mmCIF file of C-alpha atoms in Angstrom:
data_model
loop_
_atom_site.group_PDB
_atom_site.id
_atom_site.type_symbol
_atom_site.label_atom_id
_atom_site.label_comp_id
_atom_site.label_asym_id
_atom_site.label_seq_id
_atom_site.Cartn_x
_atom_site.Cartn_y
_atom_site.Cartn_z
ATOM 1 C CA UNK A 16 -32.754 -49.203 6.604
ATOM 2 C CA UNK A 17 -33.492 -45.396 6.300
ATOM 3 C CA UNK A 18 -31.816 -43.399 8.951
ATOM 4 C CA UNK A 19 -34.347 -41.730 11.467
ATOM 5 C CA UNK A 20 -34.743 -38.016 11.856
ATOM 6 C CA UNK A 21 -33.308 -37.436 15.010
ATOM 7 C CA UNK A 22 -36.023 -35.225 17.435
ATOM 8 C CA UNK A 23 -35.766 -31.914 18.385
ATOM 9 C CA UNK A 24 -34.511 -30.279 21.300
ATOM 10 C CA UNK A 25 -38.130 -29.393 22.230
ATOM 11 C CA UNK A 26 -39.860 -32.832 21.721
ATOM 12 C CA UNK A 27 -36.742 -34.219 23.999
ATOM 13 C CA UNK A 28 -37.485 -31.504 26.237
ATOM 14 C CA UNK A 29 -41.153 -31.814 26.544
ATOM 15 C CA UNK A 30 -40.953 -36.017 26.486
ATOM 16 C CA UNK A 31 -38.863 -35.071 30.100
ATOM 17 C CA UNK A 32 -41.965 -32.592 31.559
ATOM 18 C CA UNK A 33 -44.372 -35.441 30.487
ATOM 19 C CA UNK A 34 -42.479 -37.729 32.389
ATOM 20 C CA UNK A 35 -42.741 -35.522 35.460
ATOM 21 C CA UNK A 36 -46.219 -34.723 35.745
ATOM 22 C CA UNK A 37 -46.256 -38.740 36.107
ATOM 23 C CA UNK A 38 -47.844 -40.133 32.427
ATOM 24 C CA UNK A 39 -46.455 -43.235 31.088
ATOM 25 C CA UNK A 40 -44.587 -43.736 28.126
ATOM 26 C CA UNK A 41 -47.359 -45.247 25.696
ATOM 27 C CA UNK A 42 -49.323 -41.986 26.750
ATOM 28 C CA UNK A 43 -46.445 -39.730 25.807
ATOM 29 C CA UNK A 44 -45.501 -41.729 22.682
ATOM 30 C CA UNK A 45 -49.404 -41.422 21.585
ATOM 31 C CA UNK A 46 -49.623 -37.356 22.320
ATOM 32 C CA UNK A 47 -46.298 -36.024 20.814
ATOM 33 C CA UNK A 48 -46.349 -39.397 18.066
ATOM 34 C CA UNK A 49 -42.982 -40.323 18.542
ATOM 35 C CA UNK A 50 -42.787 -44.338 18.871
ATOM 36 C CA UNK A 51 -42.694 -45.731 22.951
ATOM 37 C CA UNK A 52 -38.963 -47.397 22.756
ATOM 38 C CA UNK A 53 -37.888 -43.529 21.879
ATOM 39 C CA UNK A 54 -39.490 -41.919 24.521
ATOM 40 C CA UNK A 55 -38.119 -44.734 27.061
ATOM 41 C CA UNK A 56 -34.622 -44.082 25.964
ATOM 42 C CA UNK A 57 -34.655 -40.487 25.988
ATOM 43 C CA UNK A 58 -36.419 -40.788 29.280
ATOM 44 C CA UNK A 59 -33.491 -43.289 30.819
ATOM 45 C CA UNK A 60 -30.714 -40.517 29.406
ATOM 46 C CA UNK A 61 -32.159 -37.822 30.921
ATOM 47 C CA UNK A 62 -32.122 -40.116 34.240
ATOM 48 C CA UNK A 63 -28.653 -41.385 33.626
ATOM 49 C CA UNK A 64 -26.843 -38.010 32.502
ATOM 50 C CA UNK A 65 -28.880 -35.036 33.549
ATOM 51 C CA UNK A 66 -29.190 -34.353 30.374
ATOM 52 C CA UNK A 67 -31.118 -34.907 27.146
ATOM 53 C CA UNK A 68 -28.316 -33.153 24.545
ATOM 54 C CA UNK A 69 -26.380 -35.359 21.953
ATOM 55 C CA UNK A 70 -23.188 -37.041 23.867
ATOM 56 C CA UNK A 71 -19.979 -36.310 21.965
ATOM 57 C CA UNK A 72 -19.068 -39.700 20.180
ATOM 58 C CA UNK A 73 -16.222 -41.471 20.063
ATOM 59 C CA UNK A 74 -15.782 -42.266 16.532
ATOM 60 C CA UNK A 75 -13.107 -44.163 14.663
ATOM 61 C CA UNK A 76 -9.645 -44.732 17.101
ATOM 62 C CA UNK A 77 -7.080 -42.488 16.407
ATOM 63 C CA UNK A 78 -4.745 -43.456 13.728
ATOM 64 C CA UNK A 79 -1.682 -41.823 15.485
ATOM 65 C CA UNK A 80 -1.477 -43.064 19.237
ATOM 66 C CA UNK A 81 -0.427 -40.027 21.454
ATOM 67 C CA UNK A 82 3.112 -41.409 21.933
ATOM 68 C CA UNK A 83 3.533 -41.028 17.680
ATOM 69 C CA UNK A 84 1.734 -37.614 18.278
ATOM 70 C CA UNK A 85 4.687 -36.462 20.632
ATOM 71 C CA UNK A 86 7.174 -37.757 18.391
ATOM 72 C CA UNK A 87 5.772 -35.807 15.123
ATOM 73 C CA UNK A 88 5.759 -32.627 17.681
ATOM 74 C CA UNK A 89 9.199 -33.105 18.567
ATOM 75 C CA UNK A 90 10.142 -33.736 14.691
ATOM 76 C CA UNK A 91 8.498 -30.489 13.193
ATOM 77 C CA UNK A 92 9.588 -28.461 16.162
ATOM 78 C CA UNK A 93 12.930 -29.305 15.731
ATOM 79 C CA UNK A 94 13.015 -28.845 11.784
ATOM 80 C CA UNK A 95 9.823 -26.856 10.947
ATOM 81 C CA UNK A 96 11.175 -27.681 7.244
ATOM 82 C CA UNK A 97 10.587 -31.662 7.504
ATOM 83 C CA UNK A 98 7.801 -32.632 5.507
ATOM 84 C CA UNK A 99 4.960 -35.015 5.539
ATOM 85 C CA UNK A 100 6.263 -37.605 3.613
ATOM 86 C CA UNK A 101 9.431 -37.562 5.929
ATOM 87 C CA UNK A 102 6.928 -37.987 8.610
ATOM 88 C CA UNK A 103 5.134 -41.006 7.199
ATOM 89 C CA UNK A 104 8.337 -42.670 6.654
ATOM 90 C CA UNK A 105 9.322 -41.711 10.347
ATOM 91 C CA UNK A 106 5.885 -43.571 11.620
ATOM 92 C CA UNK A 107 6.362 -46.254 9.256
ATOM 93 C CA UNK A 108 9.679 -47.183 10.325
ATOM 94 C CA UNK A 109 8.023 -47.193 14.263
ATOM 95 C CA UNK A 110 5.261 -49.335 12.980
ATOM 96 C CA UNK A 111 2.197 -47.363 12.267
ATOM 97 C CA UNK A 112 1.230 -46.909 8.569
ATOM 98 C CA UNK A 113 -0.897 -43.483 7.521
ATOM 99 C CA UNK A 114 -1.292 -41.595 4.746
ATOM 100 C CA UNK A 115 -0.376 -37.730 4.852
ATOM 101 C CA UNK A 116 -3.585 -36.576 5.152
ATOM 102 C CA UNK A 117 -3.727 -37.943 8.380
ATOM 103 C CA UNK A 118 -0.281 -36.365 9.266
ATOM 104 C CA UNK A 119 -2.035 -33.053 8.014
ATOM 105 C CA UNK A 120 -4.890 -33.600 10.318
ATOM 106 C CA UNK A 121 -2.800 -34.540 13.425
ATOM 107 C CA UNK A 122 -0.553 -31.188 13.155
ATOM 108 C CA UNK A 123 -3.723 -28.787 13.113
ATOM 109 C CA UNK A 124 -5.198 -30.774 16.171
ATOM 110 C CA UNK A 125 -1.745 -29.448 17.952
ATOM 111 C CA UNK A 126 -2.632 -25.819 16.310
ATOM 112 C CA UNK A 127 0.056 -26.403 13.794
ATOM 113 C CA UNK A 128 -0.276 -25.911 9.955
ATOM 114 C CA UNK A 129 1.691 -25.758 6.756
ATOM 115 C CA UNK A 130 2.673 -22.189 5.828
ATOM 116 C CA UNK A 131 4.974 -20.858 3.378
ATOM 117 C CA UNK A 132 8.049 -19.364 5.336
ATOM 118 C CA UNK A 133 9.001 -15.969 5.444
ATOM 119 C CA UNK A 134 12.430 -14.697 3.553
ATOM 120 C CA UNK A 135 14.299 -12.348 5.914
ATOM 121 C CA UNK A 136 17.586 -11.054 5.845
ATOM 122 C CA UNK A 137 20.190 -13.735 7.140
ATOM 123 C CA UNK A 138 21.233 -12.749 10.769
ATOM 124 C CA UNK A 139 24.582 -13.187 12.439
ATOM 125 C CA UNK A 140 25.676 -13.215 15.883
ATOM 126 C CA UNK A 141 26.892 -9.865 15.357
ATOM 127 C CA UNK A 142 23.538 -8.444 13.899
ATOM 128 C CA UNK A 143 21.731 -9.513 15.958
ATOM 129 C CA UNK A 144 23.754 -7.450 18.770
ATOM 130 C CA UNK A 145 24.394 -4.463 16.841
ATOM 131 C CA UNK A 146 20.040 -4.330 15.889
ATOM 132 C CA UNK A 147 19.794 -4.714 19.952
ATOM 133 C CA UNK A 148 22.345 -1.756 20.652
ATOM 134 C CA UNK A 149 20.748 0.173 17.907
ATOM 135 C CA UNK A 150 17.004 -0.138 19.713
ATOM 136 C CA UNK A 151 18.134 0.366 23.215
ATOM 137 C CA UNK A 152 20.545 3.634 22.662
ATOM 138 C CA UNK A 153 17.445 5.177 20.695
ATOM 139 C CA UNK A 154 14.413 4.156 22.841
ATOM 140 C CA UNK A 155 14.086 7.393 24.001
ATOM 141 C CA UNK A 156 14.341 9.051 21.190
ATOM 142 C CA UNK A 157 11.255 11.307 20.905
ATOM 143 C CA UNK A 158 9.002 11.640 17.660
ATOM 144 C CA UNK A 159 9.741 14.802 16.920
ATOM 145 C CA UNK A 160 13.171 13.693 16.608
ATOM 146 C CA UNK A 161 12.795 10.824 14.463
ATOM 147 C CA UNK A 162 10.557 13.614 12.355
ATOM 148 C CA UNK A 163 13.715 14.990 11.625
ATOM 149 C CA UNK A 164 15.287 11.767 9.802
ATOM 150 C CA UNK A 165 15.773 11.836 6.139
ATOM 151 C CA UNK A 166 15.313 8.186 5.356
ATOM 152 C CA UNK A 167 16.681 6.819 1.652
ATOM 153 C CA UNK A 168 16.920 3.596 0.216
ATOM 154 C CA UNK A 169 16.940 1.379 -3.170
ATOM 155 C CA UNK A 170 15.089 -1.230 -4.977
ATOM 156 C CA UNK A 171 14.559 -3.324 -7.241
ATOM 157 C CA UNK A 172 11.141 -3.209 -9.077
ATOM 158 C CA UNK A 173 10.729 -6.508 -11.385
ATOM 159 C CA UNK A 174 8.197 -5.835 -14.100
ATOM 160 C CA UNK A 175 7.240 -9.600 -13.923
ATOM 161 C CA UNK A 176 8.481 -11.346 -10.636
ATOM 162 C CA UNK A 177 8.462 -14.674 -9.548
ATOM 163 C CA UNK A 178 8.401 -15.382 -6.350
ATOM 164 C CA UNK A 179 10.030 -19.229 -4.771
ATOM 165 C CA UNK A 180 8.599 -20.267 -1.503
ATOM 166 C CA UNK A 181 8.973 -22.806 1.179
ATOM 167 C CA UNK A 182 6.510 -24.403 3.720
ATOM 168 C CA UNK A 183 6.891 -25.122 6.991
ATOM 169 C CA UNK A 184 5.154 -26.227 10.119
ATOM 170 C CA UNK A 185 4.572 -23.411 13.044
ATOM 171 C CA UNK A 186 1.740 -22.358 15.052
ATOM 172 C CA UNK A 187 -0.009 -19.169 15.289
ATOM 173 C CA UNK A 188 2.229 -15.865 15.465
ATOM 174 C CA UNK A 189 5.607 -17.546 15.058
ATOM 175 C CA UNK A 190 5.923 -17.112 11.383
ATOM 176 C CA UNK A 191 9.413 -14.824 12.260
ATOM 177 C CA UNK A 192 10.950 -17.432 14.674
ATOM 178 C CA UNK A 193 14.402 -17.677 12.816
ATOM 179 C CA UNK A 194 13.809 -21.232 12.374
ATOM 180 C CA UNK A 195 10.620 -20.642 10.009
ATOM 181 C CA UNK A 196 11.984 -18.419 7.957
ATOM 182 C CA UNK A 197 14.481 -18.722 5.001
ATOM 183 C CA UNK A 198 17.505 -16.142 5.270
ATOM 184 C CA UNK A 199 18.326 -13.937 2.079
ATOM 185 C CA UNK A 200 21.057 -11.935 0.750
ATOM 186 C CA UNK A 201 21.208 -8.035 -0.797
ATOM 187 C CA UNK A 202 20.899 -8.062 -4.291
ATOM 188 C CA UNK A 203 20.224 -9.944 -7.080
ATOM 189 C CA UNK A 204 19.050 -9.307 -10.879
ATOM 190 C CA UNK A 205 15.771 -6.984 -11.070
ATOM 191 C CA UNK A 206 14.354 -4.940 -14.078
ATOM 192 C CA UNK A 207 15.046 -1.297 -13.042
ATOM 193 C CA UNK A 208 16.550 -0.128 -10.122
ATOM 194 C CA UNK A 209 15.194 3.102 -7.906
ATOM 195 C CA UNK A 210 16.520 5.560 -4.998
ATOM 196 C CA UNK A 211 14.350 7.217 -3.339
ATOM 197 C CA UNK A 212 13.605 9.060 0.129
ATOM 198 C CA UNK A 213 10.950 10.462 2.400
ATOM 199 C CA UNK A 214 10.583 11.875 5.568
ATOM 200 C CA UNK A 215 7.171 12.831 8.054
ATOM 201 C CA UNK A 216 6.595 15.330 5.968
ATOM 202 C CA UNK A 217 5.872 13.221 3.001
ATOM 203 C CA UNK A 218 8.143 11.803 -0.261
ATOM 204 C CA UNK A 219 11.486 13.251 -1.089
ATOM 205 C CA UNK A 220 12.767 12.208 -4.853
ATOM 206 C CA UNK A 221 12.318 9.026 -6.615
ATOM 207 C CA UNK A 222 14.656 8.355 -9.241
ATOM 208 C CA UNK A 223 15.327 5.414 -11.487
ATOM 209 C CA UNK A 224 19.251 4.519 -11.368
ATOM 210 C CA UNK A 225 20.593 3.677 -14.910
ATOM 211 C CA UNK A 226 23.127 1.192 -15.437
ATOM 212 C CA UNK A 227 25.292 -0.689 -12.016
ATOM 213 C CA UNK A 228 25.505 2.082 -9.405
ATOM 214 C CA UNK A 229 28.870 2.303 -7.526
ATOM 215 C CA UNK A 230 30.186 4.902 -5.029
ATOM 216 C CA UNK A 231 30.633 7.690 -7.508
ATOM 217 C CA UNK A 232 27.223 6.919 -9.076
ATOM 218 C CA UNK A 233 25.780 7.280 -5.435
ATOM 219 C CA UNK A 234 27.195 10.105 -4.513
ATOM 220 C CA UNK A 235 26.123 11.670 -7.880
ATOM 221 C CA UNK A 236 22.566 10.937 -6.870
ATOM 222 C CA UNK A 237 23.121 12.382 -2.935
ATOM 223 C CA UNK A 238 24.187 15.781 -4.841
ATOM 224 C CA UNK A 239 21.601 15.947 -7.036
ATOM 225 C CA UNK A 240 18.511 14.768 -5.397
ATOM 226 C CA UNK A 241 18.641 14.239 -1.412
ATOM 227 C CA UNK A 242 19.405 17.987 -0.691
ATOM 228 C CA UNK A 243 16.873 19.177 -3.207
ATOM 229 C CA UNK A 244 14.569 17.192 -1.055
ATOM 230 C CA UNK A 245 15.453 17.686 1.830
ATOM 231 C CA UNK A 246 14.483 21.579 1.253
ATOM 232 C CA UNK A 247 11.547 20.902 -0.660
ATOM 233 C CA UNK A 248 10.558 19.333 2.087
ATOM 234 C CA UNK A 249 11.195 22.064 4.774
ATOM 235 C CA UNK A 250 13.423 19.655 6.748
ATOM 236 C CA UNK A 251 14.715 21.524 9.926
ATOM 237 C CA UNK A 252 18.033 22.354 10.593
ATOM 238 C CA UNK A 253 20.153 19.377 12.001
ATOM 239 C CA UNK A 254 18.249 17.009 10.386
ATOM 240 C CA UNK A 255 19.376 13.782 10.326
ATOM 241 C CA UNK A 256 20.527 11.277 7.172
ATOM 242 C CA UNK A 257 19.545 7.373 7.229
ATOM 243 C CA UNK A 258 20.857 4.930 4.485
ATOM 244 C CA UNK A 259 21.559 1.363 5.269
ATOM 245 C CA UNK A 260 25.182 -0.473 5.152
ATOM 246 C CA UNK A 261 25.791 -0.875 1.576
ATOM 247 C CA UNK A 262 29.360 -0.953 0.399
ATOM 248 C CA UNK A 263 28.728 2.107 -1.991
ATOM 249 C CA UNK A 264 27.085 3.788 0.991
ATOM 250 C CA UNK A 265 30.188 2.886 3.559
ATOM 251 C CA UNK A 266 32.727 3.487 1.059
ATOM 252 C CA UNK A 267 35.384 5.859 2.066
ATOM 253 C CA UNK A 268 35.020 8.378 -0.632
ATOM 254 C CA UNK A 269 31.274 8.345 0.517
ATOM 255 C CA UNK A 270 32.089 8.723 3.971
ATOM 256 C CA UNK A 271 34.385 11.971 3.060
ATOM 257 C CA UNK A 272 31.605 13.101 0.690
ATOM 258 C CA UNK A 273 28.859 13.216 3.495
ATOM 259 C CA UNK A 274 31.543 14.581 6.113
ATOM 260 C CA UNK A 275 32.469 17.550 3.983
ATOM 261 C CA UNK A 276 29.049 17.873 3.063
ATOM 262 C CA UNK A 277 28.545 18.345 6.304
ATOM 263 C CA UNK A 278 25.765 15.774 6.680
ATOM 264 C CA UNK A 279 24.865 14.218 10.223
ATOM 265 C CA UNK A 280 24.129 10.247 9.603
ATOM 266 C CA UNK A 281 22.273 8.086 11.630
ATOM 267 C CA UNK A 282 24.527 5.050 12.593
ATOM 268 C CA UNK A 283 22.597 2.208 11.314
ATOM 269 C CA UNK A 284 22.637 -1.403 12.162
ATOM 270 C CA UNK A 285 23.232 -4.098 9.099
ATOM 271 C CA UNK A 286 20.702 -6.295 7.654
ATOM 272 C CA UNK A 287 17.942 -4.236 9.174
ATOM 273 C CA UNK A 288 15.465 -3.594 6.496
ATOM 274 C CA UNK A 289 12.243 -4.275 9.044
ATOM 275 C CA UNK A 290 12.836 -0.971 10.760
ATOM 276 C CA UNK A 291 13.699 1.022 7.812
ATOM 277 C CA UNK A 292 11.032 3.186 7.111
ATOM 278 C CA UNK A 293 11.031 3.044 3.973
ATOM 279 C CA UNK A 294 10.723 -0.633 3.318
ATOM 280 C CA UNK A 295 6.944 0.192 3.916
ATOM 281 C CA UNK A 296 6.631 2.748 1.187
ATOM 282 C CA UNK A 297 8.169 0.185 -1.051
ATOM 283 C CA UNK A 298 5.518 -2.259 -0.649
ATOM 284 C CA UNK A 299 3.326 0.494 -1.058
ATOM 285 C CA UNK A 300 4.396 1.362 -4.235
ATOM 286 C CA UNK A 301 4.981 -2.226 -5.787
ATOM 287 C CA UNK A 302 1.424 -3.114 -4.600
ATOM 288 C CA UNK A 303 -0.201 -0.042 -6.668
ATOM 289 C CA UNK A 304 2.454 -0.182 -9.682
ATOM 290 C CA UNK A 305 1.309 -4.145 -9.838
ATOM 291 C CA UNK A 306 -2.205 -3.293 -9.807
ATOM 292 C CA UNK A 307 -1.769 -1.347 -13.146
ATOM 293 C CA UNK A 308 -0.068 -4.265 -15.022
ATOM 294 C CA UNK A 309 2.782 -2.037 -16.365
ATOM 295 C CA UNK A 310 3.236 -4.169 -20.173
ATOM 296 C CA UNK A 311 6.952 -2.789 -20.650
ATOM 297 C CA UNK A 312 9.861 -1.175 -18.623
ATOM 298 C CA UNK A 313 9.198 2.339 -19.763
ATOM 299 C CA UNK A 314 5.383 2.249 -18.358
ATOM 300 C CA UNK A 315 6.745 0.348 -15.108
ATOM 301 C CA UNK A 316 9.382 3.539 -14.651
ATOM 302 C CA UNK A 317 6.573 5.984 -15.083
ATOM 303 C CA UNK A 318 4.140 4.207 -12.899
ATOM 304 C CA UNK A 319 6.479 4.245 -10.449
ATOM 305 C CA UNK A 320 7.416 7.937 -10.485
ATOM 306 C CA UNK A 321 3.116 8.566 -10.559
ATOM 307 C CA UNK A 322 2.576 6.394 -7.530
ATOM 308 C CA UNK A 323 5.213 7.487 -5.369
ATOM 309 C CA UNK A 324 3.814 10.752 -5.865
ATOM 310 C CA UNK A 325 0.527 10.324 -5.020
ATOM 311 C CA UNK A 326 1.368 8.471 -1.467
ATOM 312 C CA UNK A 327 0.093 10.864 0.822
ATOM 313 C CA UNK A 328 2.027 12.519 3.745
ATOM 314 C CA UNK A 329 0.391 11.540 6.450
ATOM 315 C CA UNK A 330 0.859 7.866 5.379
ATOM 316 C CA UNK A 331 4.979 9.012 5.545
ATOM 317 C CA UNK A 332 3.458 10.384 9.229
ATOM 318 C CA UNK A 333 1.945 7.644 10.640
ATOM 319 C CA UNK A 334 5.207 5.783 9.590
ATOM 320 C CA UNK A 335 7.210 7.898 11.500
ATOM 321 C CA UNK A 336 5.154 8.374 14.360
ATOM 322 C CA UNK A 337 4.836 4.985 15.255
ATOM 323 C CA UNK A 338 8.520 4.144 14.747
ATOM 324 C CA UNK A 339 9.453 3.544 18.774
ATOM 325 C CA UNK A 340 6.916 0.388 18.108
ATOM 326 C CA UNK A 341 9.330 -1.599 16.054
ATOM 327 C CA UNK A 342 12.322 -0.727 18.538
ATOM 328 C CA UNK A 343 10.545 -1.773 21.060
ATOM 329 C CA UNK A 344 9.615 -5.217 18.639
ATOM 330 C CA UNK A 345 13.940 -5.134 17.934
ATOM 331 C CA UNK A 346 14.176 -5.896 21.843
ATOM 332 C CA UNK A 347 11.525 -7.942 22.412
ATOM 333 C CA UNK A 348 12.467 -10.348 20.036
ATOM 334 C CA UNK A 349 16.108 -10.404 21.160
ATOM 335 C CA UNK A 350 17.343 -8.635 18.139
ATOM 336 C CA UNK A 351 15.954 -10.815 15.711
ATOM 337 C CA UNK A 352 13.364 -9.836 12.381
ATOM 338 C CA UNK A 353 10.554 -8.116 13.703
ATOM 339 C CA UNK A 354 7.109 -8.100 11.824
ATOM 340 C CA UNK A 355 7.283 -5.392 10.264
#
């Protein structure tokens, strides 16, 4: 049998106002042509519920009873990593057979969905503490003077990466709780390798270092290119030097170096790359160099150089400006990777 069209809001409506100035059924059924048994029944709704809308339905039973539903929650909370096979198995073994698109379907009813998890920089105890010190003793740190921070940094720039990813299960805004994201280390192969530094005032020097860079390398690169830019870009004086925790950057010939140099350096917290400024020019410039499909490591260098040049200061600005935001982030996630 052919389904029915189901009437509109209007006819229902107006079947209900017929029925209150008194007609009959037969009479209503006649004037608006819908047949008598479908006037009666919308008639005996309206009577029953108030109401002549669509009920919600109750459709098929849940597969998943809500005692299975609290034991997936307390599965994937516990090990966001756990996957929906493991999960079948789990219900299996309890006595309730499903397929994993009904595990799928069951998680996003709870507001939970399969993402791929974040790499961030593995996090120790001590970390952790020293990127909560770091964020409270600076706090009050104005912006004009985090305007006068020279920040540096390097990178690897892969002229064809591949990125490897993991999923896990999270809600909404917790894709940097530590358990949904998958720790990484410093370093690892890449095609060229760049310095580089900037302040508020816009990009310092990017150069491309050739070969493996160790202390004397680094300092080679200090000399020659960080107080070049630090003029060229007007820095004032007792202006202050950021680098992260690298052993070439720690070392103790380093350390002399920037002493006798008579450098001021910010003391910096390990693994801390989400409030280095510069981590954001990076993306920056990987996102624009990819755009251009460098074919060969000579292009990639050169694209590189172009685009860093062309990032504008008051991108390098904003950057700075806004750089209390992620302290305050540092804190509020008790030390732990911020979003940024």
């Amino acid at each position: 049998m052919a389904k029915t069209k189901e009437l509109s809001k209007d006819t229902r409506k107006r079947i209900v106002d017929l029925h209150q100035t008194g007609k009959s059924e037969s009479t209503i059924g006649k004037q608006l042509g819908v047949k008598k048994s479908t006037v009666g029944a919308i008639i005996r709704k309206w009577k029953t519920y108030k109401t002549t809308d669509n009920l919600p339905r109750s459709g098929a039973p849940r597969k998943i009873s809500s005692r299975g539903v609290k034991m997936i929650m307390r599965t994937v909370s516990k090990n966001p990593r756990t996957t929906r096979g493991d999960l079948v198995n789990d219900l299996q073994r309890a006595g309730t057979t499903v397929t994993k698109v009904t595990i799928s379907n069951t998680l996003q009813r709870q507001g939970i969905k399969s993402c791929s998890a974040r790499r961030v920089p593995l996090l120790k105890p001590v970390h952790v503490q020293a990127r909560l010190k770091f964020a409270r003793e600076h706090m009050d740190d104005t912006a004009e003077d985090w305007e006068n921070v020279m920040w540096s940094d390097e990178t690897k720039v892969e002229l064809f990466g591949i990125n490897s990813t993991r999923r896990v299960w999270r809600k909404k805004n917790t894709e940097l709780h530590p358990k949904n994201t998958i720790p990484t280390v410093k370093h690892g192969g890449g095609n060229i390798m760049l310095w580089g530094c900037f302040s508020a005032k816009g990009t310092g020097r990017l150069i491309r270092v050739k070969g493996r860079m160790n202390g004397a390398m680094y300092r080679e690169i200090l000399s020659q290119n960080l107080l070049p830019s630090v003029r060229a870009l007007k820095m004032k004086r007792g202006w202050v030097f950021q680098h992260d925790n690298d052993p070439k950057h720690t070392a103790r010939a380093t350390k002399e170096w920037l002493l006798k140099t008579h450098l001021k350096v910010l003391e910096w917290p390990s693994q801390s790359p989400d409030i280095n400024l510069i981590e954001n020019l990076w993306r920056e410039l990987k996102v624009h160099f990819a755009r251009r499909q460098p074919q060969n490591i000579t292009a990639l260098e050169n694209i590189c150089m172009e685009e860093w040049a062309k990032i504008p200061a008051t991108v390098c600005a904003n950057l700075v400006k806004t750089y209390s935001n992620r302290l305050t982030s540092v804190i509020a996630n008790k030390g732990y990777v911020t979003k940024y």
